[in-house]
XYZ file of C-alpha atoms in Angstrom:
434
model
C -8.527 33.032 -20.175
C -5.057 33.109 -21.815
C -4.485 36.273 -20.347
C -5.625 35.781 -17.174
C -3.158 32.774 -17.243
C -0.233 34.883 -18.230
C -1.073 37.395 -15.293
C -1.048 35.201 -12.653
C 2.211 33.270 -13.797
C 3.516 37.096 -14.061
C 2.652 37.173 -10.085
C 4.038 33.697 -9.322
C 7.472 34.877 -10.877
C 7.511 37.946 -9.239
C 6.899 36.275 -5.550
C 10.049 33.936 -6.365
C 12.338 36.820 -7.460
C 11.642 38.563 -4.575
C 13.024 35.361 -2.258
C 9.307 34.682 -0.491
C 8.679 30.986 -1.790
C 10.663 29.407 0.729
C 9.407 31.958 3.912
C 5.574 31.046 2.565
C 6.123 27.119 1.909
C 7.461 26.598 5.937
C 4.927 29.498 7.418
C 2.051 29.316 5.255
C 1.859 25.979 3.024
C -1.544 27.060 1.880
C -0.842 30.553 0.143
C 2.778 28.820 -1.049
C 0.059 26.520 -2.721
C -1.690 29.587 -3.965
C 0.696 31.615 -5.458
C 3.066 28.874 -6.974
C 1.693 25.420 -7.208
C -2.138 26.486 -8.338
C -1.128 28.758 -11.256
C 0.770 26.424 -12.977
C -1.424 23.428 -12.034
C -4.410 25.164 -13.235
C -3.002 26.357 -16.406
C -1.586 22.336 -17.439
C -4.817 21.568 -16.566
C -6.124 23.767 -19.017
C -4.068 23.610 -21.865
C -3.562 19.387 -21.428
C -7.533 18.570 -21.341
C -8.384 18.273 -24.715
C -5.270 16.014 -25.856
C -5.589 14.249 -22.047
C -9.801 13.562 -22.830
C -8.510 12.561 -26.349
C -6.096 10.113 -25.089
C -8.428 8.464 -22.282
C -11.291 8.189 -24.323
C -13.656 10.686 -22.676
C -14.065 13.175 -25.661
C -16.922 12.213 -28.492
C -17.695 12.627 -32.056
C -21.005 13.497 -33.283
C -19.810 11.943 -36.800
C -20.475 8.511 -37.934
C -17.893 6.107 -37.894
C -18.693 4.588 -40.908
C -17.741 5.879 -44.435
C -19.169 4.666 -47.867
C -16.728 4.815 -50.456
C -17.327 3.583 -53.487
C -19.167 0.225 -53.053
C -17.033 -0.462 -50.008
C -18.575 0.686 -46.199
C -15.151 1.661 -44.481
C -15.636 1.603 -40.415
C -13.060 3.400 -38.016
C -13.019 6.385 -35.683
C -13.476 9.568 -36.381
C -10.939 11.726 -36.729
C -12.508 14.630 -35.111
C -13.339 14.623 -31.641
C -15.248 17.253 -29.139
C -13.915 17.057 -25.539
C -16.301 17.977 -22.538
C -16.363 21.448 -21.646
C -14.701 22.336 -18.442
C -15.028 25.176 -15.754
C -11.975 27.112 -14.940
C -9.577 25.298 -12.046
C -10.796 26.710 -9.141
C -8.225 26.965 -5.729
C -8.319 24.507 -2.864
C -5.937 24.896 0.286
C -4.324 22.033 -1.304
C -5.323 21.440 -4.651
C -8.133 22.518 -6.930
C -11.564 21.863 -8.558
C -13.178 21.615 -11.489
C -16.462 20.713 -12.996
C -16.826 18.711 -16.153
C -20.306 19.044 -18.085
C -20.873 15.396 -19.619
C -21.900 15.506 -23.518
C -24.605 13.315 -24.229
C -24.176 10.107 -24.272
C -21.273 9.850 -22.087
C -21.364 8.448 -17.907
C -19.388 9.454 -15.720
C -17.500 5.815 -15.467
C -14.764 6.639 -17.916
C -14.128 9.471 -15.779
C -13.300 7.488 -12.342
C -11.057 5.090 -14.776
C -8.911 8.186 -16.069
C -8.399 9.757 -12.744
C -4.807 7.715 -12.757
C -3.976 9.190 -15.606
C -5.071 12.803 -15.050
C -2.713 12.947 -11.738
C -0.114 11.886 -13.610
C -0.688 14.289 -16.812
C -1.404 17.013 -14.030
C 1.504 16.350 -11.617
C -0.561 16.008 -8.481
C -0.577 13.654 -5.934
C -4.336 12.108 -6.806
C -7.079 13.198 -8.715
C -10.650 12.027 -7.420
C -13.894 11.825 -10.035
C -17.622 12.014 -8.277
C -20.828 13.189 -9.860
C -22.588 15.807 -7.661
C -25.585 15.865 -9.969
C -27.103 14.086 -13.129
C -24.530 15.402 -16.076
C -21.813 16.872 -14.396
C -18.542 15.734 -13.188
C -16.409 16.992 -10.490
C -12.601 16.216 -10.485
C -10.830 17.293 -7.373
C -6.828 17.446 -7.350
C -4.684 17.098 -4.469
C -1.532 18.429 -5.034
C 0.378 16.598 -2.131
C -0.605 14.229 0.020
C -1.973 16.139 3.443
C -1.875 12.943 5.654
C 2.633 12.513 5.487
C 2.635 15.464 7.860
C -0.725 15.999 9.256
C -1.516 19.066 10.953
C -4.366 19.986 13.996
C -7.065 21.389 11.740
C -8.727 24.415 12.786
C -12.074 22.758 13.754
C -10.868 20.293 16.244
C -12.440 22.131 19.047
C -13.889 20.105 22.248
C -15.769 17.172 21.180
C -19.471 17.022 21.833
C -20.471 13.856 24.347
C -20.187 10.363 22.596
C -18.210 12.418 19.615
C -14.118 12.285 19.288
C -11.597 13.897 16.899
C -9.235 10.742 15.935
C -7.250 12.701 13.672
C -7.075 14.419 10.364
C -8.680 13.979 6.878
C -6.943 14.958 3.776
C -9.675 17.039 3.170
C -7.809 18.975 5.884
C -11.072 18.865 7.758
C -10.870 16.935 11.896
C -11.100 12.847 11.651
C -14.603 12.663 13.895
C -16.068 9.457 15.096
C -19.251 10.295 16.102
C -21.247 8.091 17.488
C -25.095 10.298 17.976
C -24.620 9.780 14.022
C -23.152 6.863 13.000
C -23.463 4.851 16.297
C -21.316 1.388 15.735
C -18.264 1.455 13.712
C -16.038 -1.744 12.285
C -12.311 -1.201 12.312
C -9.561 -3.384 10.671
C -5.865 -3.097 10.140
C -2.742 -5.841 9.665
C -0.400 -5.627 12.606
C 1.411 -2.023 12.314
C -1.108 -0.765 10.165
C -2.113 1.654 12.719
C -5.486 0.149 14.155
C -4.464 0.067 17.703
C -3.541 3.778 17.145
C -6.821 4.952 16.422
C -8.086 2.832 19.601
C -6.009 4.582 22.200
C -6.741 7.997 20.496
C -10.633 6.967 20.844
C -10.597 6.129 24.133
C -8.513 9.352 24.957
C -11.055 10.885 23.252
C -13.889 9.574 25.530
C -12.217 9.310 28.913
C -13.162 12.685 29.651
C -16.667 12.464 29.215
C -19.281 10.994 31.005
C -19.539 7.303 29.376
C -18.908 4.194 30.444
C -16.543 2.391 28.624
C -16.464 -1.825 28.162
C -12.627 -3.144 27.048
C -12.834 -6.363 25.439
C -9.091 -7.237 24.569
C -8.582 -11.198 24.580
C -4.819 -10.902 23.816
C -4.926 -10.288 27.902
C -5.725 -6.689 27.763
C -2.170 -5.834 25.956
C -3.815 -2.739 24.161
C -6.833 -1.170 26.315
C -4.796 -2.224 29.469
C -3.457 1.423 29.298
C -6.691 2.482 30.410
C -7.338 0.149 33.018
C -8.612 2.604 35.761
C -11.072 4.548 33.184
C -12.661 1.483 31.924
C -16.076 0.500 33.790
C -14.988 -3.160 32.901
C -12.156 -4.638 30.751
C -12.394 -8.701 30.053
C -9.269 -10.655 28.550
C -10.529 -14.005 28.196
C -13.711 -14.860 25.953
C -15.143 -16.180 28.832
C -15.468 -12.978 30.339
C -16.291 -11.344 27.675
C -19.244 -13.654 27.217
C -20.902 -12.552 30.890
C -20.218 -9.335 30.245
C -21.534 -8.977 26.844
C -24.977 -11.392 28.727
C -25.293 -8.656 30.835
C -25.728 -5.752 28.716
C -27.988 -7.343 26.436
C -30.122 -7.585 29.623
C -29.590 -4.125 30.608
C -30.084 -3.455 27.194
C -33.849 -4.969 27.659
C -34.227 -2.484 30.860
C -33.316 0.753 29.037
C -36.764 -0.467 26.800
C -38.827 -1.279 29.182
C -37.550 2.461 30.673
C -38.396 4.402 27.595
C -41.508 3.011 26.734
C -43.034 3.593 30.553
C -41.479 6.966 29.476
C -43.278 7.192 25.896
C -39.661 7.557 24.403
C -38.446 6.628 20.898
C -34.822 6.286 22.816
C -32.387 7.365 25.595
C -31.923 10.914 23.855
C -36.179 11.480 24.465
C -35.587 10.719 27.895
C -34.834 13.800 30.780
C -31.148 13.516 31.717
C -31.885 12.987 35.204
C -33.601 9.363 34.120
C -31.987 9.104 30.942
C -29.174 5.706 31.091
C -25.391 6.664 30.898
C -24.249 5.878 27.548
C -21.863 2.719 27.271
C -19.280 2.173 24.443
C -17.906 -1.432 24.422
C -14.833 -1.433 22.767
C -13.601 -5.024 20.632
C -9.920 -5.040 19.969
C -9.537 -8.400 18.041
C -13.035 -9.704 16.621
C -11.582 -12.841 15.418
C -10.510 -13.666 19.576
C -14.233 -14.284 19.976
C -14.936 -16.104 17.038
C -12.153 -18.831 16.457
C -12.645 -22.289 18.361
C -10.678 -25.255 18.897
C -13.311 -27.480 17.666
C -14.645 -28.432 21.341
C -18.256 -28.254 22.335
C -17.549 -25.467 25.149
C -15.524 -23.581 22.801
C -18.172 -23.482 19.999
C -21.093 -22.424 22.354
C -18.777 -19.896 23.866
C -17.901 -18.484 20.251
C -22.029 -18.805 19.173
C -22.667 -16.896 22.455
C -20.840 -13.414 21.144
C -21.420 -13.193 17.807
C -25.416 -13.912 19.315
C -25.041 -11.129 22.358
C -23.079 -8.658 19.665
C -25.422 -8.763 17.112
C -28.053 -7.435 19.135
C -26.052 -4.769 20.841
C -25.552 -4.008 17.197
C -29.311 -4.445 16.564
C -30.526 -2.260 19.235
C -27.808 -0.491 20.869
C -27.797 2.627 18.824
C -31.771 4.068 20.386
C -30.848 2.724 23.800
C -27.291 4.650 24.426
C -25.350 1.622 24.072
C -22.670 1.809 21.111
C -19.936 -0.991 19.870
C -16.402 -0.233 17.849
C -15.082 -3.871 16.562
C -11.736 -4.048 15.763
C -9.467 -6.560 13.600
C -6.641 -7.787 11.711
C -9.087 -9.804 9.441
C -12.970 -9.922 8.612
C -13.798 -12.603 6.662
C -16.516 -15.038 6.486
C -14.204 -17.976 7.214
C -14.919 -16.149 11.128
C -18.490 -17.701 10.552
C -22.231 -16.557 9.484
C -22.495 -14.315 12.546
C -19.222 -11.893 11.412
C -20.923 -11.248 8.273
C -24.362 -10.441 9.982
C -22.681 -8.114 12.730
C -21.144 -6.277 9.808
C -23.978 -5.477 8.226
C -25.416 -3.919 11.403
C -21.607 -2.208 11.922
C -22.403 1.087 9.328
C -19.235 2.996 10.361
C -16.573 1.457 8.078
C -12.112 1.878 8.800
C -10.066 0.204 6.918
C -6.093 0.376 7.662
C -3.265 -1.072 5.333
C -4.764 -4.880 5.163
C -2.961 -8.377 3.841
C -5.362 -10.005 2.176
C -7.888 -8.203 -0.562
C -11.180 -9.711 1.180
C -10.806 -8.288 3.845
C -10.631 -4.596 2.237
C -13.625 -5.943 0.038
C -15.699 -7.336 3.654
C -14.773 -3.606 4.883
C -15.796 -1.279 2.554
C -17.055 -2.786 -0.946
C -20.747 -3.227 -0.076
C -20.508 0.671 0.584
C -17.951 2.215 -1.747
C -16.374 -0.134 -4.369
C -13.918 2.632 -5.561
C -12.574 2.679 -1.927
C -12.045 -0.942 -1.402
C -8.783 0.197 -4.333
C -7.282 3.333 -2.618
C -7.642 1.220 0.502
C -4.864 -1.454 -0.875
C -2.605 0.940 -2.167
C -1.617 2.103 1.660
C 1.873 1.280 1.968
C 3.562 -0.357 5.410
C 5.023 3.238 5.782
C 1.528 4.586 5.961
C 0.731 3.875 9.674
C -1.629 5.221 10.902
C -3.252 6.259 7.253
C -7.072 4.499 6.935
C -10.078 5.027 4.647
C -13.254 5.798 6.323
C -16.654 6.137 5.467
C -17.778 9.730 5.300
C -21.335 11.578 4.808
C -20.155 14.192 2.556
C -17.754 12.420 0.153
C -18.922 8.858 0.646
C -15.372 7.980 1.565
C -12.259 9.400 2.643
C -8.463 8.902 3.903
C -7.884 10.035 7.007
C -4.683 9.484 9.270
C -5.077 9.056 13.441
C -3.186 10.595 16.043
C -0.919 9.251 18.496
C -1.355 8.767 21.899
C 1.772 7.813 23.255
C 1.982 5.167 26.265
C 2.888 7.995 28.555
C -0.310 10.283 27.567
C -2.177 7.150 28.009
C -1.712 6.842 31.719
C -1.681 10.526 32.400
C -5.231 10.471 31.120
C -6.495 7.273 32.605
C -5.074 9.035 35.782
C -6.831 12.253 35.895
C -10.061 11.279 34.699
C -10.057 7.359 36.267
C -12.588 9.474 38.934
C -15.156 9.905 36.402
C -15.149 6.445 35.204
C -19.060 5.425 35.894
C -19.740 2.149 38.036
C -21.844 -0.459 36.271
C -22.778 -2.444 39.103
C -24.586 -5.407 36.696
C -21.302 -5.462 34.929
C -18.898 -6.124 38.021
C -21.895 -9.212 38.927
C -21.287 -10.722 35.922
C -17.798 -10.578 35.489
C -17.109 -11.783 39.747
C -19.733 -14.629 38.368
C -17.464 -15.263 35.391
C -13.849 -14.861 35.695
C -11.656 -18.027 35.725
C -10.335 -19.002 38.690
């Protein structure tokens, strides 16, 4: 392995001589990483692991730590330690890989703990610890952070119907929101964190496609206004939003009564001539719909949503009707019903917050390591969220922006496609203020 080492830092100095770091680092920031930043990354990682497991506790001694001597039992630690055994770094675009084979006795928990530690001992950017299997650990290094300037990754092709690419992972994989899959999705962020971001780039996303999408913006349609003219319906007021939220729950109960007479399990089983068009209502500012004065009308009007959106959440997802909730805040001081429809909201975003509990609402009855990395976004991070993922549990992502400008040139072109929800215009005419 030594040698092998030795070769490859042979190469690396070879490429610099010769004047090509610079050329690949602008042109191709992968191979840069490749033939500079992996060699020596993989060979501190090799040479460092057995005082860097020594140091963080995750080496072990098959001697006991007592001695007798004489009459007297002496207790201490061993002097001698064994460290894991460890694969050979292997390459990443932007970091590498490497799998740790757990002695007995040990868990992976002192593992996630040391990851800190073993980005700083390393000199990457972060080191993540998961366990793919039952005695094995996998550390993954970044070597810089891929989300400060995020590139178009190579499988951001056209978006499949009810499916849009937000952004980009730091896996360097395409930010998806998906909704076939993961069909509601909760969303929070502090002002400037970057929430309304990844709300323009969604709907973007979606105004080409055939789906009728439901704006409900009570700080008077400041944020989906943009996309006035591609939006079936957008309400500004609560009170709207109330009828309008009434009325798909009853359309809602149509769509079953459709499917069974059809023998259908949902929407999808359904021939496309008969089958419902999908709807995606859209909730910028949960806490809008929640938060009373303390007057009868105002309470009902706040018990009437969270009622009407937890069964959207309930049901929607088999009957082609999907909900995104956004906010600056989820917390239970909202009320009983936040908590519910958050349980029923299994897509999980969480932007730069100000308060812990809501980063702990968000994400920790999922991922409890995530509710951590999610505080340690910085106000310069906009844009930056973590988000629940199928392969890695969790990951950061980072959303693209859809200027003002791009907003109304596609809320122009496609404002033709926009499908007409006739029950939806009756209950708002019924229910708009005069």
């Amino acid at each position: 392995m030594a040698d092998l080492i030795l070769v490859v830092l042979a190469l690396v100095a070879v490429v610099w001589l010769l004047g090509g770091g610079e050329w690949l680092r602008r042109r191709r920031p992968d191979w840069h990483w490749y033939l500079t930043g992996y060699p020596l990354t993989a060979a501190r990682v090799v040479l460092t692991w057995r005082k860097v497991a020594q140091l963080n506790d995750l080496s072990v001694s098959y001697r006991p730590p007592r001695r007798v001597l004489g009459a007297v039992v002496v207790k201490g630690t061993a002097l001698r330690s064994t460290p894991p055994r460890i694969s050979f770094p292997r390459a990443l675009p932007n970091g590498l890989s490497l799998l740790v084979r757990l002695r007995p006795g040990q868990t992976p928990a002192p593992f996630v703990e040391a990851a800190e530690a073993l980005a700083h001992t390393w000199g990457v950017h972060s080191a993540r610890v998961t366990s793919p299997r039952r005695g094995v650990v996998l550390i993954t290094a970044t070597a810089r952070d891929p989300l400060d300037e995020p590139r178009m990754p190579d499988d951001s092709g056209s978006p499949s119907l009810l499916s849009a690419v937000v952004g980009v992972l730091e896996t360097g994989r395409a930010w998806v929101m998906d909704f076939r899959r993961v069909p509601h999705w909760l969303i929070v962020g502090a002002t400037q964190s970057g929430k309304s971001t990844l709300l323009a780039r969604l709907v973007a996303q979606l105004a080409p496609q055939p789906v009728a999408l439901v704006g409900i913006d009570c700080k008077g349609g400041m944020e989906l206004g943009l996309f006035g003219d591609r939006l079936s319906v957008l309400t500004t007021c609560r009170r709207e939003a109330v009828a309008v939220l009434s009325a798909l729950v009853t359309d809602m109960q149509e769509r079953m009564q459709l499917c069974r007479r059809a023998g259908a399990r949902s929407v999808w089983d359904l021939p496309e001539k008969s089958r419902p068009v999908p709807v995606v209502v859209i909730v910028d500012e949960l806490a809008e719909l929640y938060l009373t004065s303390g007057s009868k009308e105002d309470r009902a009007e706040a018990e009437q949503c969270s009622s009407y959106l937890l069964r959207l959440a309930q049901l929607g997802a088999a009957l082609g009707v999907h909900l995104v909730v956004a906010g600056q805040r989820v917390g239970s001081d909202l009320g009983p019903g936040v908590t519910a429809l958050r349980a029923q909201l299994t897509g999980r975003i969480c932007h730069r917050v100000n308060d812990p509990g809501t980063a702990e609402m968000t994400l920790g009855d999922l991922h409890k390591d995530a509710v951590i990395v999610a505080q340690t976004i910085g106000t310069g991070q906009k844009g930056v969220a973590v988000t629940t993922d199928d392969t890695d549990g969790w990951v950061r992502g980072r959303s693209w922006l859809t200027t003002p400008e791009e907003a109304r040139r596609i809320t122009s072109e496609h404002a033709g496609i926009a499908p007409r929800l006739p029950f939806l215009s009756a209950a708002l005419g019924g229910g708009e203020q005069e």
